[in-house]
mmCIF file of C-alpha atoms in Angstrom:
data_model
loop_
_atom_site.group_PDB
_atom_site.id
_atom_site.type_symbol
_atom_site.label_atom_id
_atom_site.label_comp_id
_atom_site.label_asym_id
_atom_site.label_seq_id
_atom_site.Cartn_x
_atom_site.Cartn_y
_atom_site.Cartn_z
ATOM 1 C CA UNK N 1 18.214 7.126 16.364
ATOM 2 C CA UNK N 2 15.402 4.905 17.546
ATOM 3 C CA UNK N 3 16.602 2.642 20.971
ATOM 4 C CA UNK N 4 15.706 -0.374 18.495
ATOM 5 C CA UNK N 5 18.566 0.272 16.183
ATOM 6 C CA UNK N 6 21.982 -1.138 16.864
ATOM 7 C CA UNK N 7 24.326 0.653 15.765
ATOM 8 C CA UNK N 8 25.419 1.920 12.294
ATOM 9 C CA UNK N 9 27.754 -0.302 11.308
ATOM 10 C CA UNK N 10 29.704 -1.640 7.664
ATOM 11 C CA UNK N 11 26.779 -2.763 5.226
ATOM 12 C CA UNK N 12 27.790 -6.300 5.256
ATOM 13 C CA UNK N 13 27.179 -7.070 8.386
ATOM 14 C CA UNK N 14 25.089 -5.024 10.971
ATOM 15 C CA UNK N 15 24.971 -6.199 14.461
ATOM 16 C CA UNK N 16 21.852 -7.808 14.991
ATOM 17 C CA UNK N 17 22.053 -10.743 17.149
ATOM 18 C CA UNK N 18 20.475 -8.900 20.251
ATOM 19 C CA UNK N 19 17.795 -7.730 18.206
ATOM 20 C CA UNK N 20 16.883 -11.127 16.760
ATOM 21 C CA UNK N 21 17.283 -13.137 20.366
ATOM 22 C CA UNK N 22 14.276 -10.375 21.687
ATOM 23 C CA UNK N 23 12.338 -10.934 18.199
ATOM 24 C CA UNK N 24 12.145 -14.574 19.031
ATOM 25 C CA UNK N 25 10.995 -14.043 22.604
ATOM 26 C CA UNK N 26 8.432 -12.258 21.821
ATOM 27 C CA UNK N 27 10.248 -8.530 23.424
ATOM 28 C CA UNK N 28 9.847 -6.798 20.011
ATOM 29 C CA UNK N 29 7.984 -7.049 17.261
ATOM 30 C CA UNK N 30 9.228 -6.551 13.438
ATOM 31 C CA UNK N 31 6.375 -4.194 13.161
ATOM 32 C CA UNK N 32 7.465 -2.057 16.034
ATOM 33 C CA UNK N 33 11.236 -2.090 14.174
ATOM 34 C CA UNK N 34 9.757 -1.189 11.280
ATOM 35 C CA UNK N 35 7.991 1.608 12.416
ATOM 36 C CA UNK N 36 10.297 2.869 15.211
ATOM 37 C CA UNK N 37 12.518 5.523 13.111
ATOM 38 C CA UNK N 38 11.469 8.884 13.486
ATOM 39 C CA UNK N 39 10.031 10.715 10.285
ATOM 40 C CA UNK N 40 12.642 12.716 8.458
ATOM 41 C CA UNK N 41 15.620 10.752 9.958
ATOM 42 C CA UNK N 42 17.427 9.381 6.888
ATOM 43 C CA UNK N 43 19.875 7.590 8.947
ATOM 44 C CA UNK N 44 17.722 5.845 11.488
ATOM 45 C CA UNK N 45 15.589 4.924 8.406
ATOM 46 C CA UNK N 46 18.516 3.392 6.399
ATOM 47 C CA UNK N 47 19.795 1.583 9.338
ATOM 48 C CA UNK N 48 16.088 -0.117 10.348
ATOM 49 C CA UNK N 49 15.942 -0.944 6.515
ATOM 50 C CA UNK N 50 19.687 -2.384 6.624
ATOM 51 C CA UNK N 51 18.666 -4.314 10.131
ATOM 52 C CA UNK N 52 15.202 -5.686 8.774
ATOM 53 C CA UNK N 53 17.573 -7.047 6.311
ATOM 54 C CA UNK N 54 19.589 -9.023 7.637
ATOM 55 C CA UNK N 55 16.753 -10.007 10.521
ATOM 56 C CA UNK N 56 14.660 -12.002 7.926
ATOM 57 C CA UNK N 57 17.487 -13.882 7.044
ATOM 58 C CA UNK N 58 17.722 -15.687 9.969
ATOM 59 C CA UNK N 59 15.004 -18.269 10.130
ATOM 60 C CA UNK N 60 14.044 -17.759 13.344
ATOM 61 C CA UNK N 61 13.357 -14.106 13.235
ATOM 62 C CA UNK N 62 11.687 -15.360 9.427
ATOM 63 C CA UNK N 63 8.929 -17.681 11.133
ATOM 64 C CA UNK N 64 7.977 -14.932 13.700
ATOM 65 C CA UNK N 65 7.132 -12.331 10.978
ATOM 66 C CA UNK N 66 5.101 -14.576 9.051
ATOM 67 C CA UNK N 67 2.910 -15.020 12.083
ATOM 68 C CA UNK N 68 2.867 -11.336 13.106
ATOM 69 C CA UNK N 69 1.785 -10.935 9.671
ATOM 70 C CA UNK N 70 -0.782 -13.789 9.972
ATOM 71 C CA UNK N 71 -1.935 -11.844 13.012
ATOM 72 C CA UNK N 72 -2.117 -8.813 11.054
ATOM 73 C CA UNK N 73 -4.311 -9.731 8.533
ATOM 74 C CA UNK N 74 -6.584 -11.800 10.811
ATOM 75 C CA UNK N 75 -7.053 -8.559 12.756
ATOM 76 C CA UNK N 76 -8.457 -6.776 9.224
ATOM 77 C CA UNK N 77 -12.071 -6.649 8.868
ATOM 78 C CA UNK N 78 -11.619 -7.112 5.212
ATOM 79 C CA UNK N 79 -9.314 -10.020 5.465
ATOM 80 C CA UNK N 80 -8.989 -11.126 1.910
ATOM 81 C CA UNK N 81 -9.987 -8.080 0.254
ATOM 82 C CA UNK N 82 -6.727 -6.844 -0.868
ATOM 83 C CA UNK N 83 -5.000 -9.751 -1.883
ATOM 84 C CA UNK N 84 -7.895 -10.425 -4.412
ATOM 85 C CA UNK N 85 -7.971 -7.424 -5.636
ATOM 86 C CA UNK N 86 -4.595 -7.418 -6.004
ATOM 87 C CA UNK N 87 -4.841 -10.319 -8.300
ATOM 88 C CA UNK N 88 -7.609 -9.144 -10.240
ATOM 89 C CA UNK N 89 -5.181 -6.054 -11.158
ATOM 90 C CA UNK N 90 -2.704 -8.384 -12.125
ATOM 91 C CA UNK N 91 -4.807 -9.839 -14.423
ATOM 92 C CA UNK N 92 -6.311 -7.351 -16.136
ATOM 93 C CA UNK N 93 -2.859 -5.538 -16.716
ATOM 94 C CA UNK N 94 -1.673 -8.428 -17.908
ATOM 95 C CA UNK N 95 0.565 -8.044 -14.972
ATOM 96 C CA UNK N 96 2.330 -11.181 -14.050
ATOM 97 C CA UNK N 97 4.472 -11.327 -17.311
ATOM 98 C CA UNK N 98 4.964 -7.414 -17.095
ATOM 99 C CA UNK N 99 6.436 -8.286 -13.948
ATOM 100 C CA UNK N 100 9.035 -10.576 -14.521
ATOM 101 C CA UNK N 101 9.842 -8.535 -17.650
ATOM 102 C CA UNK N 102 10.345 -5.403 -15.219
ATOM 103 C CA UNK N 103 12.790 -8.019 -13.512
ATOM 104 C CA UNK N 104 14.605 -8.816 -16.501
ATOM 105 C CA UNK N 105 14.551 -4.818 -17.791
ATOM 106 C CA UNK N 106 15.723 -3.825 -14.344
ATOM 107 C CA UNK N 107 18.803 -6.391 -14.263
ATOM 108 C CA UNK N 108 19.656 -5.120 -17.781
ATOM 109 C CA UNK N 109 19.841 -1.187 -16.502
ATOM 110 C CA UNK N 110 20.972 -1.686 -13.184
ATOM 111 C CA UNK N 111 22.825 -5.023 -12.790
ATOM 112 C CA UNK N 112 26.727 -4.836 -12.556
ATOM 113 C CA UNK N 113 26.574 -0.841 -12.546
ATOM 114 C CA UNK N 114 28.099 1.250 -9.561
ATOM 115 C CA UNK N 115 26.301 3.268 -7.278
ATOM 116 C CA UNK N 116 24.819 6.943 -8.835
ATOM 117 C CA UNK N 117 25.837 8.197 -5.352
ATOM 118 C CA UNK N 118 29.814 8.736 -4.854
ATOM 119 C CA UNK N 119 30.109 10.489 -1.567
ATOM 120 C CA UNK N 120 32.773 8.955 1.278
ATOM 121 C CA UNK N 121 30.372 8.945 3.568
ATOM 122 C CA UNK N 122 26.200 8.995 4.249
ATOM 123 C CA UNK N 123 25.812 12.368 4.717
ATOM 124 C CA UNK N 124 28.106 13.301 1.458
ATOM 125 C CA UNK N 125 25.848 10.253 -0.433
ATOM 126 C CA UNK N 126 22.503 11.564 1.391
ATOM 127 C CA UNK N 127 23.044 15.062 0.081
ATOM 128 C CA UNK N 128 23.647 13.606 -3.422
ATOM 129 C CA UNK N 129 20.590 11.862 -3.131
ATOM 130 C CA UNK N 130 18.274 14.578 -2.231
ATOM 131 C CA UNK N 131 19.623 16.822 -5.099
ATOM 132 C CA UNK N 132 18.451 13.896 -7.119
ATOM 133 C CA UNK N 133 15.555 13.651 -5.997
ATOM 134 C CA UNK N 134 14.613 17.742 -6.162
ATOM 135 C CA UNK N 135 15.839 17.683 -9.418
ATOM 136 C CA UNK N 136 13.197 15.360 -10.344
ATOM 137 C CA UNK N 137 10.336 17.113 -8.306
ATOM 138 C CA UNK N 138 11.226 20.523 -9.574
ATOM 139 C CA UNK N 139 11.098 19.007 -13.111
ATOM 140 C CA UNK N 140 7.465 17.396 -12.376
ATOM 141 C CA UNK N 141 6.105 20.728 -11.178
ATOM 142 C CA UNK N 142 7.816 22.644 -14.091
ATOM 143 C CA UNK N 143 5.292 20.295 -16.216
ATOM 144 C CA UNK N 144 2.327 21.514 -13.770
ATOM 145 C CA UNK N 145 2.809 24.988 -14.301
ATOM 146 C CA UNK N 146 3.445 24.341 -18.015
ATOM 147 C CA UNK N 147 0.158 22.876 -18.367
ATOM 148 C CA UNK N 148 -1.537 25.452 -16.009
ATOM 149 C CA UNK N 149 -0.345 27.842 -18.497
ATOM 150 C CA UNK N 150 -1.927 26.006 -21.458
ATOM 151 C CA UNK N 151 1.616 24.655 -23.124
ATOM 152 C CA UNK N 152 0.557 21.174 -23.444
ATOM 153 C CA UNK N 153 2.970 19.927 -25.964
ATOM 154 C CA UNK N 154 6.048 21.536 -23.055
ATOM 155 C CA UNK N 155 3.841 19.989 -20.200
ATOM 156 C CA UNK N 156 3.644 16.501 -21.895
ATOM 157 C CA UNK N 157 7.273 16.300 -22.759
ATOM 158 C CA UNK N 158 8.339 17.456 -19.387
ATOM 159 C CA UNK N 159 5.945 14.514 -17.665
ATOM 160 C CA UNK N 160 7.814 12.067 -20.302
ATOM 161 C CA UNK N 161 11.453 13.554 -19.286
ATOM 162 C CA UNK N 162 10.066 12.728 -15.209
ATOM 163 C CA UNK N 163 8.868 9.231 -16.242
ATOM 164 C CA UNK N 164 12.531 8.633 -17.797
ATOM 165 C CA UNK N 165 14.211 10.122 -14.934
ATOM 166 C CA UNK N 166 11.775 7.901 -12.553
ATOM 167 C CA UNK N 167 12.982 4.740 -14.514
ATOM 168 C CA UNK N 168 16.562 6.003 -13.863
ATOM 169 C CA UNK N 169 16.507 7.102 -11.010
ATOM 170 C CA UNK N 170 14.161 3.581 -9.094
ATOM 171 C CA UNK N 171 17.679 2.033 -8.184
ATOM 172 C CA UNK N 172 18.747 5.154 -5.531
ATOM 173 C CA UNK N 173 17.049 3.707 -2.695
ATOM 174 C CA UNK N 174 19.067 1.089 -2.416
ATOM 175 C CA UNK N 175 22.450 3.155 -3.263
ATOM 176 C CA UNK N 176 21.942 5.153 -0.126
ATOM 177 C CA UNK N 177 20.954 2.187 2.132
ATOM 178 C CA UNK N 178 23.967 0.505 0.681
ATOM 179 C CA UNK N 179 26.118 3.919 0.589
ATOM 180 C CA UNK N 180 29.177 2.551 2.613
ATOM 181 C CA UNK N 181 29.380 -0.752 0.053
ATOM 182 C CA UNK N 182 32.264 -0.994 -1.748
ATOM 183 C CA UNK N 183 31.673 0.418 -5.554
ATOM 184 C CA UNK N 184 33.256 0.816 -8.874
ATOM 185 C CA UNK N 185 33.720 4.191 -10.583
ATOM 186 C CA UNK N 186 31.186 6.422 -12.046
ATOM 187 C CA UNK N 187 31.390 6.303 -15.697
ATOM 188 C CA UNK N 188 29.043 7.888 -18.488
ATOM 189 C CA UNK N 189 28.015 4.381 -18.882
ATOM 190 C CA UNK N 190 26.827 4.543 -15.364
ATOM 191 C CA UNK N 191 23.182 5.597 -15.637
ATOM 192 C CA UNK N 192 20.889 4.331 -18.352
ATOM 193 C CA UNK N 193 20.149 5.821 -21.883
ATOM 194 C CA UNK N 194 17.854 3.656 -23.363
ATOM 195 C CA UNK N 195 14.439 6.106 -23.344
ATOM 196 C CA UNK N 196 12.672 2.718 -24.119
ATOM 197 C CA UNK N 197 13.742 0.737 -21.439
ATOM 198 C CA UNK N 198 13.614 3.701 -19.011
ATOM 199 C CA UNK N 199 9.501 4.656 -20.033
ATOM 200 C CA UNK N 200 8.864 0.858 -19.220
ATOM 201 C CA UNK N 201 10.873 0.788 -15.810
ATOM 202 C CA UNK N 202 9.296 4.013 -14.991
ATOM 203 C CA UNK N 203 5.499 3.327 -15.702
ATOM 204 C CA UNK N 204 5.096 -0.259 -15.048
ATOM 205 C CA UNK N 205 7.386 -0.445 -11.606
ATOM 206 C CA UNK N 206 4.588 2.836 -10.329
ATOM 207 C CA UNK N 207 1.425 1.436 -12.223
ATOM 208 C CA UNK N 208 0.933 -2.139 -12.059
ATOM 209 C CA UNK N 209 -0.397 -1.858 -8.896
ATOM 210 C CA UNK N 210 -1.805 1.065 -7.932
ATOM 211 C CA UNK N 211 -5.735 1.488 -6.856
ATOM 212 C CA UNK N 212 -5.087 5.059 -6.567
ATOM 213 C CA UNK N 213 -3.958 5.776 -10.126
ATOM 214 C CA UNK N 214 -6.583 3.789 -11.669
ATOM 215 C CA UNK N 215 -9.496 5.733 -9.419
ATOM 216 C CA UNK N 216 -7.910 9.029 -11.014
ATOM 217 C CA UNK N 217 -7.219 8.114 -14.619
ATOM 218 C CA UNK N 218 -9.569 5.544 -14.829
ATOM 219 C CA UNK N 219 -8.446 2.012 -15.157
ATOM 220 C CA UNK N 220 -8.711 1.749 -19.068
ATOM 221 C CA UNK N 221 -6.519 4.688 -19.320
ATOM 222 C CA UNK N 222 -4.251 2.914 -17.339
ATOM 223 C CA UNK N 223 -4.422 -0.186 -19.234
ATOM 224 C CA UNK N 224 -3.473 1.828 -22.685
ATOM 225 C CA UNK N 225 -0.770 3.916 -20.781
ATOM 226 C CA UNK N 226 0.895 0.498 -19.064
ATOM 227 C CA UNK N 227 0.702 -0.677 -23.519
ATOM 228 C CA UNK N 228 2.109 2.260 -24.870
ATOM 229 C CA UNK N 229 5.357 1.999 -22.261
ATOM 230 C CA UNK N 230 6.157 -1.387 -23.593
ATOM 231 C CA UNK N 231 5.915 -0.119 -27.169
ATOM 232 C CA UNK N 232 7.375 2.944 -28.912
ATOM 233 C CA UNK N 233 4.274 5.387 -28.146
ATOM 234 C CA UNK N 234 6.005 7.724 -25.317
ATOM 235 C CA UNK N 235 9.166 8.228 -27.712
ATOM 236 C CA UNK N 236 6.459 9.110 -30.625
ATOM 237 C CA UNK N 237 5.134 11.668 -28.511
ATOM 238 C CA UNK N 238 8.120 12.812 -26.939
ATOM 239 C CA UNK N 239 8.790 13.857 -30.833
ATOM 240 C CA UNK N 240 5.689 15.112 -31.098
ATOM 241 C CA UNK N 241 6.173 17.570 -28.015
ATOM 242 C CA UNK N 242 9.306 19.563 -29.548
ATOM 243 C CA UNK N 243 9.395 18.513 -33.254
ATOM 244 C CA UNK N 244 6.908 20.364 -36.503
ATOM 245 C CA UNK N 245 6.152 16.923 -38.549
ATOM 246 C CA UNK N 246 4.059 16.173 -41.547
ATOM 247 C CA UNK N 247 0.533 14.156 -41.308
ATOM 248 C CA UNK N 248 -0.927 13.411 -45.017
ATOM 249 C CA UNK N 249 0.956 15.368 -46.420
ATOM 250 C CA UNK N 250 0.336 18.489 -44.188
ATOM 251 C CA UNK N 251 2.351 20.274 -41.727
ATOM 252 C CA UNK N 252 1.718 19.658 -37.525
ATOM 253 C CA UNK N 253 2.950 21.798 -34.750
ATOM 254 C CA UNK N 254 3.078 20.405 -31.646
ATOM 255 C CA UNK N 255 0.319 22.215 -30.317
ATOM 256 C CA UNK N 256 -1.886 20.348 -33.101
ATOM 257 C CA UNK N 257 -0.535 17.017 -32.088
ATOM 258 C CA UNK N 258 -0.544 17.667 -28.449
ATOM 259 C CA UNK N 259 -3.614 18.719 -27.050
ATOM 260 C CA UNK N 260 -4.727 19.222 -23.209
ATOM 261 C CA UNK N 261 -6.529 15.968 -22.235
ATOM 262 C CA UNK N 262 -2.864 14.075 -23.654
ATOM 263 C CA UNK N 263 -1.258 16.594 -21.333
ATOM 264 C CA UNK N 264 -3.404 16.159 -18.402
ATOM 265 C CA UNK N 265 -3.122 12.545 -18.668
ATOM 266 C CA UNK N 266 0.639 12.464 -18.856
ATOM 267 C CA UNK N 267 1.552 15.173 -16.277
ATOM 268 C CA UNK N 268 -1.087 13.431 -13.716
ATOM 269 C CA UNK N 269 0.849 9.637 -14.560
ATOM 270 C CA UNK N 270 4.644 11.713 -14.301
ATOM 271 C CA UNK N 271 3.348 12.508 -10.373
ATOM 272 C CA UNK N 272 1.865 9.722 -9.185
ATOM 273 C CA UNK N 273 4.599 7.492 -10.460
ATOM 274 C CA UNK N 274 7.089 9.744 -8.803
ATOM 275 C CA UNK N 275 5.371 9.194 -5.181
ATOM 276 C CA UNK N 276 5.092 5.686 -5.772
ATOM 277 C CA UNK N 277 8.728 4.621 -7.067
ATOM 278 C CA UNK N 278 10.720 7.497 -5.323
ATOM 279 C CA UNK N 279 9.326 8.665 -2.554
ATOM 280 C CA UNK N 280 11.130 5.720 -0.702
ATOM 281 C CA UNK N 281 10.839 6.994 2.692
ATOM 282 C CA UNK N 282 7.382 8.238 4.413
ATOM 283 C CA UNK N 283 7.780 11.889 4.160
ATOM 284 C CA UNK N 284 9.323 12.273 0.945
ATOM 285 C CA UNK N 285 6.001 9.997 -0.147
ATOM 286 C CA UNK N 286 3.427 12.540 1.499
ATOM 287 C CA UNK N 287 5.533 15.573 0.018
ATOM 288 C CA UNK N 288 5.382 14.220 -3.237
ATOM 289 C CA UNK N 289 1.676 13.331 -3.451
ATOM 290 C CA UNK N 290 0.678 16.195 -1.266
ATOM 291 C CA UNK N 291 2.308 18.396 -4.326
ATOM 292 C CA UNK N 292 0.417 16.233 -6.982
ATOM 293 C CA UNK N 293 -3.187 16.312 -5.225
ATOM 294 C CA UNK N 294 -2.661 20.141 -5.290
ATOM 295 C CA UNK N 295 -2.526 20.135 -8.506
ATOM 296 C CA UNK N 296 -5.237 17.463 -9.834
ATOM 297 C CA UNK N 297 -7.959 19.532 -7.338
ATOM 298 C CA UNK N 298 -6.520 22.831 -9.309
ATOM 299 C CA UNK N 299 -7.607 21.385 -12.595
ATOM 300 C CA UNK N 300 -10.490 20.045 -11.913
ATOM 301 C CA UNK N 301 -10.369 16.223 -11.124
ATOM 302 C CA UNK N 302 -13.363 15.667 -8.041
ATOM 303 C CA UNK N 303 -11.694 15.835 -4.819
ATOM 304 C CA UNK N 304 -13.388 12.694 -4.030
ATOM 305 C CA UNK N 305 -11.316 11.146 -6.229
ATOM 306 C CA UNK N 306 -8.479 12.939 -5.595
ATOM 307 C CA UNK N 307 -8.370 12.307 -1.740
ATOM 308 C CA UNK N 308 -6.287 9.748 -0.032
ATOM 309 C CA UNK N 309 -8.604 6.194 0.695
#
């Protein structure tokens, strides 16, 4: 565990009063506590977060990050850049009042529920939370290979099935930085059912914001997906996917309502939401998206596009 760390200690209150007296004088900076954990050390990473915490409650250790980060942007050639463009995302995703309805839609599904992670102690609760987490990866690269193989309507209902587990799934995070809380007992009320709720939680908390999504899909696309998870479309096609159906009096298969550029689309969305709301902690981030660039350079999308900027 990094030398910057104290302790572990009980969620509620983490020993931090050395660490905010050298913050103050100038000894460390919050970006150096931030960064000090080693990659792949769940624990070290879950104890900075837990730390950081409580840090920028005291006002103190508040007023020096703002000017680190002051300092930090004043150091960026493009100072200004981001935060406009930022903005301009906002706006054209009508993204301020998606926002605080992701608030609201979050509360609803997460708010007053216990912990998805039941272990008596972090290693029990991080070993929950990584078979979580494969669960959903394996799932996401099922719907790769499914598409590879040319069964769209499987591949597109398998990248819907990720989104709802992403939407599900965005609170876990917090359960394991908060694993030693106190917590009620799982339930099957515990996790969240509503396929609605969970396709908006899922697309709009990974694609409000994200540069990288709109380069791939284009930003229109993006625009249409972020409309069709606040309305019905990703449960019509989920039926779609699995279910014969009649159109004018004729009868579909899926594979005539499903075709590959709806597949493409959905499978690319399922992984680069899945980097962006759970891969929490660096590595599991670069695993994730290493897995998905793979994959859009294996079907074709430019690898200019495709490559990290």
């Amino acid at each position: 565990m990094s030398n910057h760390l104290p302790e572990p200690t009980s969620a509620a209150k983490p020993d931090i009063s050395e660490l905010i007296t050298d913050i103050v004088a100038g000894k460390l900076s919050l970006f150096d506590l931030i960064t000090s954990p080693q990659d792949g050390d769940y624990r070290a990473h879950v104890e900075m977060i837990r730390a950081f915490s409580a840090i920028t409650t005291d006002l103190r250790a508040l007023k020096t990050l703002l000017r680190e980060l002051e300092q930090k942007i004043a150091d960026r050639e493009n100072k200004g850049r981001d935060s406009e463009e930022i903005e301009k995302q906002l706006l054209r995703k009508d993204g301020h009042r998606r926002f605080e309805k992701l608030m609201v839609q979050r509360s609803e599904a997460f708010a007053g529920k216990p912990s998805l992670l039941s272990g008596h102690d972090f290693d029990t609760c991080l070993a929950q939370y990584q078979v979580l987490l494969s669960h959903v990866e394996k799932l996401w690269a099922s719907a790769a290979q499914e598409y590879k193989l040319g069964n769209f309507p499987i591949a597109a209902f398998l990248s819907i099935l990720v989104i709802e587990e992403i939407g599900k799934l965005g609170r876990l995070p917090q359960d394991l930085v908060n694993y030693d809380a106190p917590r009620g007992a799982l339930d099957d009320h515990s996790v969240d059912r509503d396929h609605r709720r969970k396709h908006f939680i899922g697309v709009i908390s990974g694609a409000l914001i994200n540069s990288r999504l709109d380069r791939i899909l284009v930003k229109d696309v993006v625009k249409r997906l972020l409309h069709e998870a606040e309305s019905d479309e990703f449960e019509k096609t989920r039926q779609a996917c699995l279910y014969i159906d009649m159109k004018r009096g004729v009868p579909v298969t899926p594979a005539e309502q499903i075709g590959q550029h709806r597949a493409q689309t959905l499978v690319i969305l399922a992984g680069e939401l899945m980097a962006e709301v759970l891969g929490h902690f660096p590595w599991e981030f670069e695993r994730m998206l290493d897995a998905v660039m793979t994959f859009e350079e294996e079907i074709g999308i430019p690898p200019k596009k495709v490559a990290r900027q």
